[in-house]
C-alpha cells in the first residue's frame, strides 16, 4: 500500500466530475486492452498542491490528459483505490499505437512535432514558438528566456502563461491560442495585442499619462459622450483633417480667443445665419476682393458713419436694372458726388433750414481765381469778362446786389426751400453767395425743396477732385417735392419737374449743370459757376459747358441751346 507506482492516464471523463482519472499501472495491469479494457480500470483520485484548497470550487482543477505519465499510490491492499500524486515528464521517441495500453486511446498525444524531445515546454527551454510582427508603434519582443528560468503553463488548446525569471529579461506573458496576449516587459512596459477589444467601466475611469500619448486608428473613430465633454490643452493644439470637417451644435456655440485669428480657405467660404449676424470690431475692417463684391439685402439697408465715408470707382451705378425710385429718405442716404472720376461719399446730418436773410449773409471767400478779370472761352482762347462776371468786389457786402437777377427765398413765406446737409462731407463749406442765390431762385420759381449735400472746399487744403468746388463755386444737390425731404426726385430721365428746375437754374445764371442716367445714382444734380470764376477748369464729361458736353443727355443739352 505504501509503494509508488507509475502508470498512464487512459480516461479522464469522470462521470462524477471530480477530476478523477483511469490509470493503467505499469507492472500491474496488462498492456493488452482486450484482457484489461480501459473501462475496467478503477477511478483514481488526483492529489492537488497545497496552493489549491479543493473545496467548494475554490482552487485549481486537476489538469491531467490522456497519455500523461503519473505517479500513484494505492490506499488499499487490493490495489483498487489509487491516488495520483503527480506527473512525470518524459522524452517520447515515437508515437505508441492507440490500440494497446499505456497510450492515449484517442491517438492524439504525443503530438506530431514534439517527438524526440523533452516534454518540458519549448518556451521554457528557450525555444520561441510565438512569431510576432510588431508595428512601428509597438516595442520589440523582449523574449530571451533561458532554461530553467522561464516557468510556463500551457493548456491543451494552446493558451499560454509565462513567468520568466531569466536574469535581466524578466517577463510575464498571458497569451490566448488565437495570438491575443498581454505582456509585461523587463522595463515595466505593458504590451496588449488582440483582435477586437472591449473595455467597460461601471464606475469612474481615470487615465494618467506622465509622458506622451499616441492613438492610431486605421479605420473610423467614434467617441460618444452622454454628458459634458472638456478638452483642456495647456500648450498648442493642432487638428489636421484630410477630408471634410463638420461640427453640429444644437445649442449655443461660443469661441473665445485671446490672440489673433487667421481663417484661410483655398476654396469658397460660406457663412449662413438663420437669424441676425452681428460683427463688432473695435479696430479697422478691411474687405478685399480680387474679383466682384456683391452685397444683396432683401429689406432696408442702412450704412452710417460718424466720420467721413469715401467710395472711389471709375463709375458708380445705383439701381441700374431696377425701376426708378419714387421715395428715398435722402437725409439717411449717403451723399454722392462725382468729379472727374473721384467720388466723395458722406453721411449728411440735418441742419435747420436757412432763411433768405441767413443765406444772403454768406460771403464769398477770397480767391485769386475769383478776382480774375478774364475767362476761358469754349474754344480755349482768353476773352474779357462779360457783364455776367461777378468779382469779389461786387459781392462782399451783405446789402449790395450782384450783377445777376437773384431772388432770395424765405421758406417761411415762399413755396420752396434750401438747406445744407453737407456738414460731415469732405466739401463741407458753404457756397459762394452768387451760387446760393441761383439755387434759391430756382427753388422759389419751381416750388421745389433743395438739399445741398456737397458744397465748397478750401482751394489749398482738404480738396478733392477738380477745383470747381473751390471757394464754393460748385454744388451737388438733391431736389424734393416736399419740405420734409422724404420724396426725392429721380432726375436722370429729365421729367417735367427736373427740366423746370434746371431751366430755372440756367435762367438764374448757372453756367454748367450735370445730370443724367448713371450720374450720381440718377438723383444728384451738379451746378456751378466755375467757368467764370475758375478759369483754369477744363470742362469735360457730364459738366454742361454750355450744353456742348458729349455725355450730356439730350434733354439737358436742349436747355443750353
Coordinates of C-alpha atoms in Angstrom, one line a residue:
X1 CA 0.0 0.0 0.0
X2 CA 2.9 2.3 0.6
X3 CA 4.6 1.6 -2.7
X4 CA 4.8 4.1 -5.5
X5 CA 3.6 3.1 -8.9
X6 CA 3.9 4.5 -12.4
X7 CA 1.1 4.5 -15.0
X8 CA -0.5 6.2 -17.9
X9 CA -3.8 8.0 -17.8
X10 CA -6.2 6.5 -20.4
X11 CA -9.5 8.1 -19.3
X12 CA -10.4 11.4 -17.6
X13 CA -14.2 11.6 -18.3
X14 CA -15.2 11.2 -14.7
X15 CA -19.0 10.8 -14.6
X16 CA -18.9 12.4 -11.1
X17 CA -16.8 15.3 -12.5
X18 CA -14.5 15.1 -9.5
X19 CA -11.3 15.3 -11.6
X20 CA -10.7 11.5 -11.3
X21 CA -8.8 9.5 -14.0
X22 CA -8.4 5.9 -15.0
X23 CA -4.7 4.9 -14.9
X24 CA -3.2 1.7 -16.4
X25 CA -0.5 0.8 -13.8
X26 CA 2.8 -0.3 -15.1
X27 CA 3.8 -3.8 -13.7
X28 CA 0.3 -4.5 -12.5
X29 CA -2.1 -4.1 -15.5
X30 CA -1.6 -5.9 -18.8
X31 CA -0.9 -3.7 -21.9
X32 CA -3.5 -5.8 -23.7
X33 CA -6.7 -3.8 -23.7
X34 CA -8.6 -6.9 -24.6
X35 CA -7.6 -8.5 -21.3
X36 CA -7.9 -5.3 -19.3
X37 CA -10.2 -2.8 -21.1
X38 CA -9.8 0.9 -20.2
X39 CA -13.3 0.9 -18.9
X40 CA -12.4 -1.7 -16.3
X41 CA -9.6 0.4 -14.7
X42 CA -10.5 1.9 -11.3
X43 CA -11.0 5.6 -10.9
X44 CA -8.1 7.3 -9.3
X45 CA -8.4 10.5 -7.2
X46 CA -6.0 13.2 -8.1
X47 CA -3.9 15.0 -5.4
X48 CA -3.6 18.8 -5.8
X49 CA -0.9 21.0 -4.3
X50 CA -1.4 22.9 -1.0
X51 CA -1.9 26.1 -3.0
X52 CA -5.3 24.7 -4.2
X53 CA -7.9 24.3 -1.4
X54 CA -10.0 22.0 -3.5
X55 CA -13.2 22.8 -1.6
X56 CA -16.4 24.4 -2.8
X57 CA -14.9 25.0 -6.2
X58 CA -12.0 27.0 -4.8
X59 CA -8.6 26.2 -6.1
X60 CA -7.1 24.7 -9.2
X61 CA -8.9 22.0 -11.1
X62 CA -6.9 18.7 -11.8
X63 CA -5.1 19.1 -15.1
X64 CA -4.3 15.6 -16.5
X65 CA -4.9 14.4 -20.0
X66 CA -4.9 11.0 -21.8
X67 CA -1.3 9.9 -22.3
X68 CA 0.0 11.6 -19.1
X69 CA 2.6 9.5 -17.2
X70 CA 1.7 9.7 -13.4
X71 CA 3.0 8.6 -10.0
X72 CA 0.3 7.0 -7.8
X73 CA -0.2 5.0 -4.7
X74 CA -3.0 2.7 -3.5
X75 CA -4.9 3.3 -0.3
X76 CA -6.0 -0.4 -0.1
X77 CA -4.1 -3.7 -0.2
X78 CA -6.1 -5.0 -3.1
X79 CA -4.8 -2.1 -5.3
X80 CA -8.3 -0.9 -6.2
X81 CA -8.3 2.6 -4.7
X82 CA -5.4 4.6 -6.3
X83 CA -4.5 8.2 -5.7
X84 CA -2.4 10.1 -8.3
X85 CA 0.2 12.2 -6.5
X86 CA 2.0 13.7 -9.5
X87 CA 3.0 13.6 -13.2
X88 CA 6.3 12.7 -14.7
X89 CA 7.5 14.4 -18.0
X90 CA 9.3 12.2 -20.4
X91 CA 11.1 12.1 -23.7
X92 CA 8.9 10.3 -26.2
X93 CA 10.9 9.0 -29.1
X94 CA 8.0 7.6 -31.1
X95 CA 4.2 7.5 -31.0
X96 CA 2.7 4.4 -29.4
X97 CA -0.3 2.8 -31.0
X98 CA -3.6 3.7 -29.5
X99 CA -4.7 0.0 -29.8
X100 CA -2.5 -1.1 -26.9
X101 CA -2.4 0.0 -23.4
X102 CA -0.2 2.7 -21.8
X103 CA -1.1 5.2 -24.5
X104 CA -3.6 7.8 -25.4
X105 CA -6.7 5.8 -26.6
X106 CA -7.5 8.7 -28.9
X107 CA -4.1 8.6 -30.6
X108 CA -3.6 12.4 -30.1
X109 CA -0.7 12.5 -27.7
X110 CA 2.2 12.8 -28.0
X111 CA 1.6 15.4 -30.7
X112 CA 3.4 15.5 -34.0
X113 CA 6.3 17.8 -33.9
X114 CA 7.0 17.0 -30.2
X115 CA 8.7 13.6 -30.7
X116 CA 12.3 13.0 -29.8
X117 CA 12.3 16.0 -27.4
X118 CA 11.6 16.6 -23.8
X119 CA 8.0 17.1 -22.6
X120 CA 9.1 20.3 -20.9
X121 CA 7.5 23.3 -22.8
X122 CA 9.6 24.6 -25.7
X123 CA 9.4 28.2 -24.5
X124 CA 10.6 27.1 -21.1
X125 CA 13.6 25.7 -22.9
X126 CA 14.2 29.0 -24.7
X127 CA 12.7 27.9 -28.0
X128 CA 10.4 30.6 -29.4
X129 CA 7.1 29.5 -30.9
X130 CA 5.2 32.8 -30.9
X131 CA 6.1 34.6 -34.1
X132 CA 5.2 38.4 -34.0
X133 CA 5.5 41.2 -36.4
X134 CA 5.0 44.3 -34.3
X135 CA 4.0 47.6 -35.9
X136 CA 6.2 50.8 -35.7
X137 CA 4.3 51.9 -32.6
X138 CA 4.9 48.6 -30.7
X139 CA 8.1 47.7 -28.8
X140 CA 10.2 44.8 -29.8
X141 CA 9.5 41.4 -28.5
X142 CA 11.5 41.1 -25.2
X143 CA 11.6 37.2 -25.2
X144 CA 15.1 36.0 -24.3
X145 CA 14.2 33.1 -22.0
X146 CA 17.0 30.8 -20.7
X147 CA 16.3 27.3 -19.2
X148 CA 15.4 26.8 -16.4
X149 CA 14.2 30.3 -15.5
X150 CA 11.1 30.5 -17.6
X151 CA 8.1 28.9 -15.9
X152 CA 5.4 28.1 -18.4
X153 CA 1.8 26.9 -18.2
X154 CA 0.3 25.7 -21.5
X155 CA -3.2 24.2 -21.9
X156 CA -4.4 21.6 -24.4
X157 CA -5.6 24.2 -27.0
X158 CA -2.5 26.3 -26.7
X159 CA -3.3 29.0 -24.1
X160 CA -0.1 30.1 -22.5
X161 CA 1.1 31.7 -19.3
X162 CA 4.8 32.5 -18.8
X163 CA 6.6 33.7 -15.6
X164 CA 10.0 34.4 -17.0
X165 CA 12.7 34.9 -14.4
X166 CA 15.6 34.9 -16.8
X167 CA 18.1 37.5 -15.4
X168 CA 17.8 40.9 -16.9
X169 CA 14.9 39.7 -19.2
X170 CA 12.2 39.1 -16.7
X171 CA 8.7 39.0 -18.2
X172 CA 5.1 38.0 -17.5
X173 CA 3.0 37.0 -20.5
X174 CA -0.6 35.7 -20.9
X175 CA -1.5 34.6 -24.4
X176 CA -4.6 33.2 -25.9
X177 CA -4.3 30.4 -28.5
X178 CA -5.6 32.9 -31.2
X179 CA -2.5 35.1 -30.6
X180 CA -4.0 37.8 -28.4
X181 CA -1.8 38.5 -25.4
X182 CA -0.8 40.7 -22.6
X183 CA 2.9 41.0 -21.9
X184 CA 4.8 42.8 -19.2
X185 CA 8.3 43.7 -20.3
X186 CA 11.5 43.8 -18.3
X187 CA 11.4 47.6 -18.0
X188 CA 7.8 47.6 -16.9
X189 CA 6.2 48.4 -20.2
X190 CA 2.9 46.6 -20.9
X191 CA 2.0 45.5 -24.4
X192 CA -1.5 44.3 -25.3
X193 CA -2.5 42.8 -28.6
X194 CA -5.9 41.5 -29.5
X195 CA -8.5 41.2 -32.2
X196 CA -11.5 43.2 -31.0
X197 CA -11.2 44.8 -27.6
X198 CA -14.0 45.9 -25.2
X199 CA -13.4 47.8 -22.0
X200 CA -16.3 48.5 -19.8
X201 CA -16.1 50.5 -16.6
X202 CA -19.3 50.6 -14.5
X203 CA -17.8 53.4 -12.3
X204 CA -15.2 56.1 -13.0
X205 CA -12.2 55.6 -15.1
X206 CA -9.0 57.6 -14.7
X207 CA -6.2 57.6 -17.2
X208 CA -2.9 59.4 -16.3
X209 CA -0.1 59.6 -18.8
X210 CA 3.1 61.3 -17.5
X211 CA 4.7 61.2 -20.9
X212 CA 3.4 61.4 -24.5
X213 CA 0.3 59.6 -25.6
X214 CA -0.3 58.2 -29.2
X215 CA -3.6 56.8 -30.5
X216 CA -3.6 55.4 -34.0
X217 CA -6.8 54.2 -35.7
X218 CA -6.5 52.6 -39.1
X219 CA -10.2 53.0 -39.8
X220 CA -13.0 55.0 -38.2
X221 CA -13.1 56.5 -34.7
X222 CA -16.3 57.1 -32.9
X223 CA -16.4 58.9 -29.5
X224 CA -19.8 59.3 -27.7
X225 CA -20.2 61.3 -24.5
X226 CA -23.7 61.2 -22.9
X227 CA -22.8 64.2 -20.6
X228 CA -20.4 67.1 -20.9
X229 CA -17.0 66.9 -22.6
X230 CA -14.0 69.1 -21.7
X231 CA -10.6 69.2 -23.5
X232 CA -8.1 71.4 -21.8
X233 CA -4.8 71.9 -23.5
X234 CA -2.1 74.0 -21.8
X235 CA 0.1 74.2 -24.9
X236 CA -0.8 74.3 -28.6
X237 CA -3.5 72.2 -30.2
X238 CA -3.5 71.1 -33.9
X239 CA -6.3 69.4 -35.8
X240 CA -5.4 68.0 -39.3
X241 CA -8.2 66.6 -41.4
X242 CA -7.5 65.0 -44.8
X243 CA -11.2 65.0 -45.8
X244 CA -14.2 67.1 -44.8
X245 CA -14.8 68.6 -41.3
X246 CA -18.3 69.0 -39.9
X247 CA -19.4 70.3 -36.5
X248 CA -23.0 70.1 -35.4
X249 CA -24.1 72.1 -32.3
X250 CA -27.7 72.1 -31.2
X251 CA -27.2 74.8 -28.6
X252 CA -25.2 78.0 -28.4
X253 CA -21.6 78.0 -29.6
X254 CA -19.0 80.3 -28.1
X255 CA -15.4 80.7 -29.3
X256 CA -13.2 82.9 -27.0
X257 CA -9.8 83.8 -28.5
X258 CA -7.3 86.0 -26.7
X259 CA -4.9 86.3 -29.7
X260 CA -5.1 86.8 -33.4
X261 CA -7.3 84.7 -35.7
X262 CA -6.5 83.7 -39.2
X263 CA -9.1 81.9 -41.4
X264 CA -7.6 80.7 -44.7
X265 CA -9.6 78.9 -47.3
X266 CA -8.2 77.8 -50.7
X267 CA -11.7 77.3 -51.9
X268 CA -15.0 79.0 -51.2
X269 CA -16.0 80.4 -47.8
X270 CA -19.7 80.4 -46.9
X271 CA -21.3 81.8 -43.7
X272 CA -25.0 81.4 -43.2
X273 CA -27.2 82.6 -40.3
X274 CA -30.9 82.0 -40.0
X275 CA -31.1 84.9 -37.6
X276 CA -29.1 88.1 -37.1
X277 CA -25.4 88.4 -38.0
X278 CA -23.6 90.9 -35.7
X279 CA -20.0 91.8 -36.4
X280 CA -18.4 94.2 -33.9
X281 CA -14.8 95.3 -34.4
X282 CA -13.0 97.9 -32.2
X283 CA -10.3 98.3 -34.9
X284 CA -10.5 98.5 -38.6
X285 CA -12.4 96.3 -41.0
X286 CA -11.0 95.6 -44.5
X287 CA -12.8 93.8 -47.2
X288 CA -10.7 93.0 -50.3
X289 CA -11.9 91.1 -53.4
X290 CA -9.8 90.4 -56.4
X291 CA -13.0 90.0 -58.4
X292 CA -16.6 91.1 -57.7
X293 CA -18.1 92.2 -54.4
X294 CA -21.8 91.5 -54.3
X295 CA -23.9 92.7 -51.3
X296 CA -27.6 91.8 -51.5
X297 CA -30.2 92.9 -49.0
X298 CA -33.9 91.9 -49.3
X299 CA -35.2 94.6 -47.0
X300 CA -34.0 98.0 -45.8
X301 CA -30.2 98.7 -45.9
X302 CA -28.5 101.4 -43.8
X303 CA -24.9 102.5 -43.7
X304 CA -23.9 105.1 -41.2
X305 CA -20.5 106.7 -40.3
X306 CA -19.6 109.1 -37.6
X307 CA -16.8 110.4 -39.7
X308 CA -16.3 110.8 -43.5
X309 CA -17.1 108.0 -45.9
X310 CA -15.4 107.6 -49.2
X311 CA -16.3 105.4 -52.2
X312 CA -13.9 105.5 -55.1
X313 CA -14.6 103.9 -58.5
X314 CA -14.4 104.9 -62.2
X315 CA -18.2 104.6 -62.3
X316 CA -21.0 104.1 -59.8
X317 CA -24.5 103.0 -60.9
X318 CA -27.4 103.0 -58.5
X319 CA -30.3 100.5 -59.3
X320 CA -29.3 100.4 -63.0
X321 CA -31.6 97.4 -63.8
X322 CA -34.5 98.2 -61.5
X323 CA -37.4 100.7 -61.5
X324 CA -36.9 104.3 -60.9
X325 CA -37.0 105.1 -57.2
X326 CA -40.1 107.0 -56.1
X327 CA -39.3 107.8 -52.4
X328 CA -35.8 108.0 -50.8
X329 CA -35.0 109.1 -47.3
X330 CA -32.3 111.5 -48.5
X331 CA -31.1 112.5 -45.2
X332 CA -30.4 108.9 -44.2
X333 CA -28.7 108.1 -47.6
X334 CA -25.0 108.6 -48.2
X335 CA -24.4 111.7 -50.4
X336 CA -22.9 111.0 -53.8
X337 CA -20.6 113.5 -55.6
X338 CA -18.9 112.7 -58.9
X339 CA -15.9 114.8 -60.1
X340 CA -13.6 113.6 -62.8
X341 CA -13.5 110.0 -61.5
X342 CA -13.4 111.0 -57.8
X343 CA -16.4 110.1 -55.6
X344 CA -16.9 111.8 -52.3
X345 CA -19.4 109.9 -50.2
X346 CA -20.6 111.3 -46.9
X347 CA -23.3 110.6 -44.4
X348 CA -25.1 114.0 -44.0
X349 CA -26.8 115.4 -41.0
X350 CA -29.7 117.7 -40.9
X351 CA -29.2 121.4 -40.2
X352 CA -32.0 123.9 -39.7
X353 CA -33.2 125.4 -42.9
X354 CA -31.6 128.7 -43.7
X355 CA -33.8 131.7 -44.2
X356 CA -33.3 134.2 -47.0
X357 CA -31.5 136.6 -44.7
X358 CA -29.1 133.9 -43.5
X359 CA -28.3 132.8 -47.0
X360 CA -27.7 136.3 -48.1
X361 CA -25.2 137.0 -45.4
X362 CA -22.9 134.3 -46.7
X363 CA -19.8 136.0 -48.2
X364 CA -17.7 134.6 -51.0
X365 CA -14.3 133.5 -49.7
X366 CA -11.3 135.5 -51.0
X367 CA -9.8 133.7 -54.0
X368 CA -7.2 134.8 -56.5
X369 CA -9.2 132.9 -59.1
X370 CA -12.4 134.9 -58.2
X371 CA -10.5 138.1 -58.8
X372 CA -9.6 137.1 -62.4
X373 CA -10.8 139.6 -64.9
X374 CA -10.9 137.2 -67.8
X375 CA -12.3 133.7 -68.6
X376 CA -11.6 130.8 -70.9
X377 CA -13.9 130.6 -73.9
X378 CA -15.2 127.3 -75.2
X379 CA -12.5 127.4 -77.9
X380 CA -9.7 127.7 -75.4
X381 CA -8.9 131.4 -76.0
X382 CA -8.8 134.1 -73.4
X383 CA -11.6 136.7 -73.5
X384 CA -12.6 139.6 -71.3
X385 CA -15.1 139.0 -68.6
X386 CA -18.7 139.8 -69.6
X387 CA -21.3 141.6 -67.6
X388 CA -22.3 138.3 -66.1
X389 CA -18.9 138.1 -64.3
X390 CA -19.2 138.6 -60.6
X391 CA -16.0 139.5 -58.8
X392 CA -15.3 139.6 -55.0
X393 CA -15.6 143.4 -55.2
X394 CA -19.3 143.1 -56.1
X395 CA -20.5 140.6 -53.5
X396 CA -18.6 141.1 -50.3
X397 CA -21.3 143.4 -48.9
X398 CA -24.4 141.9 -47.3
X399 CA -26.5 144.7 -48.6
X400 CA -25.3 145.1 -52.1
X401 CA -26.9 143.2 -55.0
X402 CA -24.9 141.3 -57.6
X403 CA -24.9 141.6 -61.4
X404 CA -27.3 138.6 -61.6
X405 CA -31.0 138.8 -61.1
X406 CA -31.2 136.6 -58.0
X407 CA -34.4 136.2 -55.9
X408 CA -33.7 135.1 -52.4
X409 CA -36.3 132.8 -50.9
X410 CA -37.6 132.8 -47.3
X411 CA -39.1 129.4 -46.7
X412 CA -41.4 130.8 -44.2
X413 CA -43.3 132.8 -47.0
X414 CA -42.2 131.1 -50.2
X415 CA -43.2 127.8 -51.9
X416 CA -39.7 126.2 -51.9
X417 CA -36.7 126.0 -49.6
X418 CA -32.9 125.3 -49.5
X419 CA -30.9 123.7 -46.8
X420 CA -27.4 122.3 -46.3
X421 CA -26.8 118.7 -45.4
X422 CA -23.0 118.6 -46.1
X423 CA -21.8 119.3 -42.6
X424 CA -19.9 115.9 -42.5
X425 CA -18.9 115.9 -46.2
X426 CA -15.4 116.4 -47.5
X427 CA -16.8 119.5 -49.3
X428 CA -18.4 120.8 -46.2
X429 CA -18.1 124.6 -46.8
X430 CA -21.0 126.8 -47.7
X431 CA -21.4 128.1 -51.2
X432 CA -20.5 131.4 -52.8
X433 CA -23.4 133.7 -52.3
X434 CA -23.9 134.1 -56.0
X435 CA -24.4 130.4 -56.5
X436 CA -26.6 130.2 -53.3
X437 CA -28.9 132.8 -54.9
X438 CA -29.0 130.9 -58.2
X439 CA -30.2 127.7 -56.4
X440 CA -32.6 129.7 -54.1
X441 CA -34.1 131.4 -57.2
X442 CA -34.7 128.0 -58.9
X443 CA -36.3 126.6 -55.7
X444 CA -38.6 129.6 -55.5
X445 CA -39.5 129.5 -59.2
X446 CA -40.4 125.8 -59.1
X447 CA -41.7 125.4 -55.6
X448 CA -39.2 122.5 -55.1
X449 CA -37.1 121.9 -52.0
X450 CA -33.3 121.6 -52.3
X451 CA -30.7 119.8 -50.1
X452 CA -27.1 120.8 -50.8
X453 CA -25.1 117.6 -49.9
X454 CA -21.7 118.6 -51.4
X455 CA -20.6 122.3 -51.3
X456 CA -17.5 124.3 -51.2
X457 CA -14.0 123.3 -50.4
X458 CA -10.8 125.1 -49.5
X459 CA -8.7 125.6 -52.6
X460 CA -5.4 124.6 -50.9
X461 CA -6.3 122.1 -48.1
X462 CA -8.7 119.3 -47.9
X463 CA -9.8 119.5 -51.5
X464 CA -10.8 116.5 -53.6
X465 CA -11.4 116.1 -57.4
X466 CA -11.1 119.2 -59.6
X467 CA -11.2 122.8 -58.5
X468 CA -14.8 123.6 -59.4
X469 CA -15.9 123.4 -55.8
X470 CA -13.1 125.6 -54.6
X471 CA -14.4 128.6 -52.6
X472 CA -18.0 127.5 -53.2
X473 CA -18.4 127.9 -56.9
X474 CA -20.0 124.5 -57.4
X475 CA -22.6 122.4 -55.6
X476 CA -24.1 118.9 -55.8
X477 CA -27.8 118.9 -54.8
X478 CA -30.9 116.8 -54.4
X479 CA -34.4 118.1 -55.2
X480 CA -37.6 117.1 -53.4
X481 CA -41.3 117.7 -53.8
X482 CA -41.9 118.1 -50.1
X483 CA -40.3 120.3 -47.5
X484 CA -39.7 117.3 -45.2
X485 CA -37.5 116.0 -47.9
X486 CA -38.8 112.5 -48.0
X487 CA -39.8 112.3 -51.6
X488 CA -36.7 112.8 -53.7
X489 CA -37.0 113.3 -57.4
X490 CA -35.3 110.9 -59.8
X491 CA -33.8 113.3 -62.2
X492 CA -31.9 111.1 -64.6
X493 CA -34.7 110.8 -67.2
X494 CA -35.5 114.6 -67.3
X495 CA -39.1 114.6 -66.1
X496 CA -41.1 117.8 -66.2
X497 CA -40.2 118.9 -62.6
X498 CA -36.5 118.3 -63.2
X499 CA -36.4 120.2 -66.6
X500 CA -38.3 123.1 -65.0
X501 CA -35.8 123.3 -62.1
X502 CA -32.8 123.1 -64.3
X503 CA -34.2 125.7 -66.7
X504 CA -34.7 127.9 -63.6
X505 CA -31.1 127.3 -62.6
X506 CA -29.9 128.2 -66.1
X507 CA -32.1 131.3 -66.2
X508 CA -30.7 132.4 -62.8
X509 CA -27.2 132.3 -64.1
X510 CA -25.9 128.7 -63.7
X511 CA -23.1 128.1 -66.2
X512 CA -22.6 124.3 -66.1
X513 CA -25.1 121.7 -65.0
X514 CA -24.6 117.9 -64.7
X515 CA -27.4 115.2 -64.5
X516 CA -28.5 112.1 -66.3
X517 CA -28.6 108.3 -66.2
X518 CA -25.8 106.7 -64.2
X519 CA -24.7 110.1 -62.9
X520 CA -24.7 110.4 -59.1
X521 CA -27.1 107.5 -59.0
X522 CA -29.6 109.3 -61.2
X523 CA -30.7 111.5 -58.3
X524 CA -28.0 114.2 -58.0
X525 CA -27.6 117.4 -59.9
X526 CA -24.3 119.3 -60.2
X527 CA -24.5 123.1 -60.7
X528 CA -21.6 125.6 -60.9
X529 CA -20.4 129.0 -62.0
X530 CA -16.8 127.9 -62.1
X531 CA -16.4 128.7 -65.8
X532 CA -16.4 132.4 -64.9
X533 CA -14.6 132.3 -61.5
X534 CA -12.1 129.4 -62.0
X535 CA -10.7 130.0 -65.5
X536 CA -8.2 127.1 -65.3
X537 CA -11.0 124.5 -65.1
X538 CA -11.2 122.1 -68.0
X539 CA -14.8 121.1 -68.9
X540 CA -15.4 117.5 -69.8
X541 CA -17.7 114.6 -69.0
X542 CA -21.1 115.5 -67.6
X543 CA -20.2 119.1 -66.9
X544 CA -22.6 121.1 -69.2
X545 CA -20.0 123.5 -70.6
X546 CA -22.8 125.4 -72.4
X547 CA -24.6 122.3 -73.4
X548 CA -21.7 121.1 -75.5
X549 CA -20.7 118.0 -73.5
X550 CA -20.9 114.8 -75.5
X551 CA -22.1 113.0 -72.4
X552 CA -24.9 115.3 -71.5
X553 CA -28.4 113.8 -72.2
X554 CA -30.4 115.5 -75.0
X555 CA -33.0 116.9 -72.6
X556 CA -30.2 118.6 -70.7
X557 CA -28.3 119.9 -73.8
X558 CA -31.6 121.3 -75.1
X559 CA -31.8 123.6 -72.1
X560 CA -28.5 125.3 -73.0
X561 CA -29.4 125.8 -76.7

